[in-house]
Amino acid sequence: QGHDGKGACLCETQDGARCPVVGHSRRVDALAFSPGGDRVATGGGDETVMVWSSVTGERSLLLLGHNHAVSSLAFSGDDLLLVSGSCDESVRVWDARTGNILHML
């Protein structure tokens, strides 16, 4: 987590440089790397899922729809889907490239 609990810090493996991702208004509770390692998804207490470039730290997607904290995240093995679970007892399946919601369980 970031210094205020509202972000995450990713490190470059070669030089250890910090690449912070800042954008959540509450703490980050879940994090998942895409299979290729080029993207990372974060979710937490602000009920949102954000997808970031793991290289630049720039946010590419903001996913809205949960009504409570996001507690789990996972990319599919083919990198096409992102699944989020929430304390609102729902699971959402998103298109990992566009952010469109595909299924709600």
Coordinates of N, CA and C in Angstrom, one line a residue:
Q1 N 0.8 -1.2 0.0 CA 0.0 0.0 0.0 C 0.9 1.2 0.0
G2 N 0.3 2.3 -0.4 CA 1.0 3.6 -0.4 C 1.1 4.1 1.0
H3 N 1.7 5.2 1.2 CA 2.0 5.7 2.5 C 0.7 6.1 3.3
D4 N -0.4 6.4 2.5 CA -1.6 6.8 3.2 C -2.6 5.7 3.2
G5 N -2.2 4.5 2.7 CA -3.1 3.4 2.6 C -4.1 3.4 1.4
K6 N -4.0 4.5 0.6 CA -5.0 4.7 -0.5 C -4.4 4.4 -1.9
G7 N -3.3 3.8 -1.9 CA -2.7 3.5 -3.2 C -1.8 2.3 -3.1
A8 N -1.1 1.9 -4.1 CA -0.1 0.8 -4.1 C 1.1 1.3 -4.8
C9 N 2.2 0.7 -4.4 CA 3.5 1.0 -5.0 C 4.0 -0.3 -5.7
L10 N 4.3 -0.1 -7.0 CA 4.9 -1.2 -7.8 C 6.4 -0.9 -8.0
C11 N 7.2 -1.9 -8.0 CA 8.6 -1.7 -8.2 C 9.1 -2.3 -9.4
E12 N 10.0 -1.6 -10.1 CA 10.7 -2.2 -11.3 C 11.6 -3.3 -10.8
T13 N 11.6 -4.4 -11.5 CA 12.5 -5.5 -11.0 C 14.0 -5.2 -11.3
Q14 N 14.3 -4.4 -12.4 CA 15.7 -4.2 -12.7 C 16.4 -3.2 -11.8
D15 N 15.7 -2.1 -11.6 CA 16.4 -1.0 -10.8 C 15.7 -0.7 -9.5
G16 N 14.6 -1.3 -9.2 CA 13.9 -1.1 -7.9 C 13.2 0.3 -7.8
A17 N 13.1 1.0 -8.9 CA 12.5 2.3 -8.9 C 11.0 2.1 -8.5
R18 N 10.5 3.0 -7.7 CA 9.1 2.9 -7.3 C 8.2 3.5 -8.3
C19 N 7.1 2.9 -8.6 CA 6.1 3.3 -9.6 C 4.8 3.3 -8.8
P20 N 4.4 4.4 -8.2 CA 3.2 4.4 -7.4 C 1.9 4.5 -8.2
V21 N 0.9 3.9 -7.8 CA -0.4 4.1 -8.5 C -1.3 4.7 -7.4
V22 N -1.8 5.8 -7.7 CA -2.6 6.6 -6.8 C -4.0 6.9 -7.4
G23 N -5.0 6.7 -6.7 CA -6.3 7.0 -7.3 C -7.5 6.5 -6.4
H24 N -7.3 5.6 -5.6 CA -8.3 5.1 -4.7 C -8.5 6.1 -3.6
S25 N -9.8 6.3 -3.2 CA -10.1 7.2 -2.1 C -10.1 6.5 -0.7
R26 N -10.0 5.2 -0.7 CA -9.8 4.4 0.5 C -8.8 3.4 0.3
R27 N -8.5 2.6 1.3 CA -7.4 1.6 1.2 C -7.6 0.6 0.1
V28 N -6.4 0.1 -0.4 CA -6.4 -1.0 -1.4 C -6.4 -2.3 -0.7
D29 N -7.4 -3.2 -1.0 CA -7.5 -4.5 -0.3 C -7.2 -5.6 -1.3
A30 N -7.2 -5.4 -2.6 CA -7.0 -6.5 -3.5 C -6.1 -6.0 -4.7
L31 N -5.3 -6.9 -5.2 CA -4.3 -6.6 -6.3 C -4.1 -7.8 -7.1
A32 N -4.1 -7.7 -8.4 CA -3.8 -8.8 -9.3 C -3.0 -8.3 -10.5
F33 N -2.0 -9.1 -10.9 CA -1.2 -8.8 -12.1 C -1.8 -9.6 -13.2
S34 N -1.8 -9.0 -14.4 CA -2.3 -9.7 -15.6 C -1.2 -10.8 -15.9
P35 N -1.6 -11.8 -16.7 CA -0.7 -12.9 -17.0 C 0.6 -12.4 -17.6
G36 N 0.5 -11.4 -18.5 CA 1.7 -10.9 -19.1 C 2.5 -9.9 -18.3
G37 N 1.9 -9.5 -17.1 CA 2.6 -8.7 -16.2 C 2.6 -7.2 -16.6
D38 N 1.9 -6.8 -17.7 CA 2.0 -5.4 -18.1 C 0.9 -4.6 -17.5
R39 N -0.1 -5.2 -16.8 CA -1.2 -4.5 -16.2 C -1.4 -5.0 -14.8
V40 N -1.9 -4.2 -13.9 CA -2.2 -4.6 -12.6 C -3.6 -4.0 -12.2
A41 N -4.4 -4.8 -11.6 CA -5.7 -4.3 -11.1 C -5.7 -4.1 -9.6
T42 N -6.3 -3.1 -9.1 CA -6.4 -2.8 -7.7 C -7.9 -2.6 -7.4
G43 N -8.2 -2.9 -6.2 CA -9.6 -2.7 -5.7 C -9.6 -2.5 -4.2
G44 N -10.6 -1.9 -3.6 CA -10.6 -1.7 -2.2 C -11.8 -1.1 -1.6
G45 N -11.6 -0.4 -0.6 CA -12.7 0.2 0.2 C -13.5 1.2 -0.5
D46 N -13.1 1.8 -1.6 CA -13.9 2.8 -2.3 C -14.8 2.2 -3.3
E47 N -14.9 0.8 -3.3 CA -15.9 0.1 -4.1 C -15.6 0.1 -5.6
T48 N -14.4 0.5 -5.9 CA -14.0 0.5 -7.3 C -12.9 -0.5 -7.6
V49 N -12.7 -0.8 -8.9 CA -11.6 -1.5 -9.5 C -10.9 -0.6 -10.5
M50 N -9.6 -0.6 -10.4 CA -8.8 0.2 -11.3 C -7.8 -0.6 -12.0
V51 N -7.6 -0.4 -13.2 CA -6.6 -1.2 -14.0 C -5.5 -0.2 -14.4
W52 N -4.2 -0.6 -14.2 CA -3.1 0.3 -14.4 C -2.1 -0.3 -15.3
S53 N -1.2 0.5 -15.9 CA 0.0 0.0 -16.6 C 1.0 -0.3 -15.5
S54 N 1.6 -1.5 -15.4 CA 2.6 -1.8 -14.4 C 3.9 -1.2 -14.8
V55 N 4.0 -0.6 -16.0 CA 5.3 0.0 -16.4 C 5.2 1.5 -16.1
T56 N 4.1 2.2 -16.5 CA 4.1 3.6 -16.3 C 3.3 4.1 -15.1
G57 N 2.4 3.2 -14.6 CA 1.6 3.6 -13.4 C 0.3 4.3 -13.9
E58 N 0.1 4.5 -15.2 CA -1.1 5.2 -15.6 C -2.3 4.3 -15.6
R59 N -3.4 4.9 -15.1 CA -4.7 4.2 -15.0 C -5.3 4.1 -16.4
S60 N -5.7 2.9 -16.8 CA -6.4 2.7 -18.1 C -7.9 2.4 -18.0
L61 N -8.3 1.9 -16.8 CA -9.7 1.6 -16.6 C -10.2 1.9 -15.2
L62 N -11.4 2.4 -15.1 CA -12.0 2.6 -13.8 C -13.3 1.8 -13.9
L63 N -13.5 0.8 -13.0 CA -14.7 -0.1 -13.1 C -15.6 0.1 -11.9
L64 N -16.8 0.5 -12.2 CA -17.8 0.8 -11.1 C -18.9 -0.2 -11.1
G65 N -19.4 -0.4 -9.9 CA -20.6 -1.3 -9.9 C -20.8 -2.0 -8.5
H66 N -19.7 -2.2 -7.8 CA -19.8 -2.9 -6.5 C -20.4 -1.9 -5.5
N67 N -21.1 -2.4 -4.5 CA -21.7 -1.6 -3.5 C -21.0 -1.7 -2.1
H68 N -19.9 -2.4 -2.1 CA -19.1 -2.5 -0.9 C -17.7 -2.7 -1.3
A69 N -16.8 -2.8 -0.4 CA -15.3 -2.9 -0.7 C -15.0 -4.1 -1.6
V70 N -14.1 -3.9 -2.5 CA -13.6 -5.0 -3.4 C -12.6 -5.8 -2.6
S71 N -12.8 -7.1 -2.5 CA -11.9 -7.9 -1.7 C -11.1 -8.9 -2.4
S72 N -11.4 -9.1 -3.7 CA -10.6 -10.1 -4.5 C -10.6 -9.7 -6.0
L73 N -9.5 -10.0 -6.7 CA -9.4 -9.8 -8.1 C -8.6 -10.9 -8.8
A74 N -8.9 -11.2 -10.0 CA -8.1 -12.2 -10.8 C -8.3 -11.9 -12.2
F75 N -7.2 -12.0 -13.0 CA -7.3 -12.0 -14.5 C -7.4 -13.4 -14.9
S76 N -8.1 -13.6 -16.1 CA -8.2 -15.0 -16.7 C -6.8 -15.2 -17.3
G77 N -6.5 -16.5 -17.5 CA -5.2 -16.9 -18.1 C -5.0 -16.4 -19.5
D78 N -6.0 -16.1 -20.2 CA -5.8 -15.5 -21.6 C -5.8 -14.0 -21.6
D79 N -5.9 -13.4 -20.4 CA -5.8 -12.0 -20.2 C -7.0 -11.2 -20.7
L80 N -8.1 -11.9 -21.1 CA -9.3 -11.2 -21.6 C -10.3 -10.8 -20.6
L81 N -10.3 -11.5 -19.5 CA -11.3 -11.2 -18.4 C -10.7 -10.8 -17.1
L82 N -11.4 -10.0 -16.4 CA -11.0 -9.6 -15.0 C -12.2 -9.9 -14.1
V83 N -12.0 -10.6 -13.1 CA -13.1 -11.0 -12.1 C -12.8 -10.3 -10.8
S84 N -13.9 -9.7 -10.3 CA -13.8 -9.0 -9.0 C -14.8 -9.5 -8.1
G85 N -14.4 -9.7 -6.8 CA -15.3 -10.1 -5.8 C -15.4 -9.0 -4.7
S86 N -16.6 -8.9 -4.1 CA -16.8 -7.8 -3.2 C -17.5 -8.2 -1.9
C87 N -17.3 -7.4 -0.9 CA -18.0 -7.7 0.4 C -19.5 -7.5 0.3
D88 N -20.0 -7.0 -0.9 CA -21.4 -6.9 -1.1 C -22.0 -8.3 -1.5
E89 N -21.1 -9.3 -1.5 CA -21.4 -10.7 -1.9 C -21.7 -10.9 -3.3
S90 N -21.1 -10.1 -4.2 CA -21.3 -10.2 -5.6 C -19.9 -10.5 -6.3
V91 N -20.0 -11.1 -7.4 CA -18.8 -11.3 -8.3 C -19.2 -10.7 -9.6
R92 N -18.2 -10.0 -10.2 CA -18.4 -9.4 -11.5 C -17.3 -9.8 -12.4
V93 N -17.7 -10.1 -13.6 CA -16.8 -10.5 -14.7 C -16.8 -9.4 -15.7
W94 N -15.6 -8.8 -15.9 CA -15.4 -7.7 -16.8 C -14.6 -8.0 -18.0
D95 N -14.8 -7.3 -19.1 CA -13.9 -7.4 -20.2 C -12.6 -6.6 -19.8
A96 N -11.5 -7.3 -19.7 CA -10.3 -6.7 -19.2 C -9.7 -5.6 -20.1
R97 N -10.1 -5.5 -21.3 CA -9.6 -4.5 -22.2 C -10.5 -3.3 -22.3
T98 N -11.8 -3.5 -22.3 CA -12.7 -2.4 -22.4 C -13.4 -1.9 -21.1
G99 N -13.4 -2.8 -20.1 CA -14.0 -2.4 -18.9 C -15.5 -2.7 -18.9
N100 N -16.1 -3.3 -20.0 CA -17.5 -3.6 -20.0 C -17.8 -4.7 -19.1
I101 N -18.9 -4.7 -18.3 CA -19.3 -5.8 -17.5 C -20.0 -6.8 -18.3
L102 N -19.5 -8.1 -18.1 CA -20.0 -9.2 -18.9 C -21.0 -10.1 -18.1
H103 N -20.7 -10.2 -16.8 CA -21.6 -11.1 -16.0 C -21.6 -10.5 -14.6
M104 N -22.7 -10.7 -13.9 CA -22.8 -10.4 -12.4 C -23.3 -11.7 -11.8
L105 N -22.6 -12.1 -10.7 CA -23.1 -13.3 -10.0 C -23.4 -13.0 -8.6

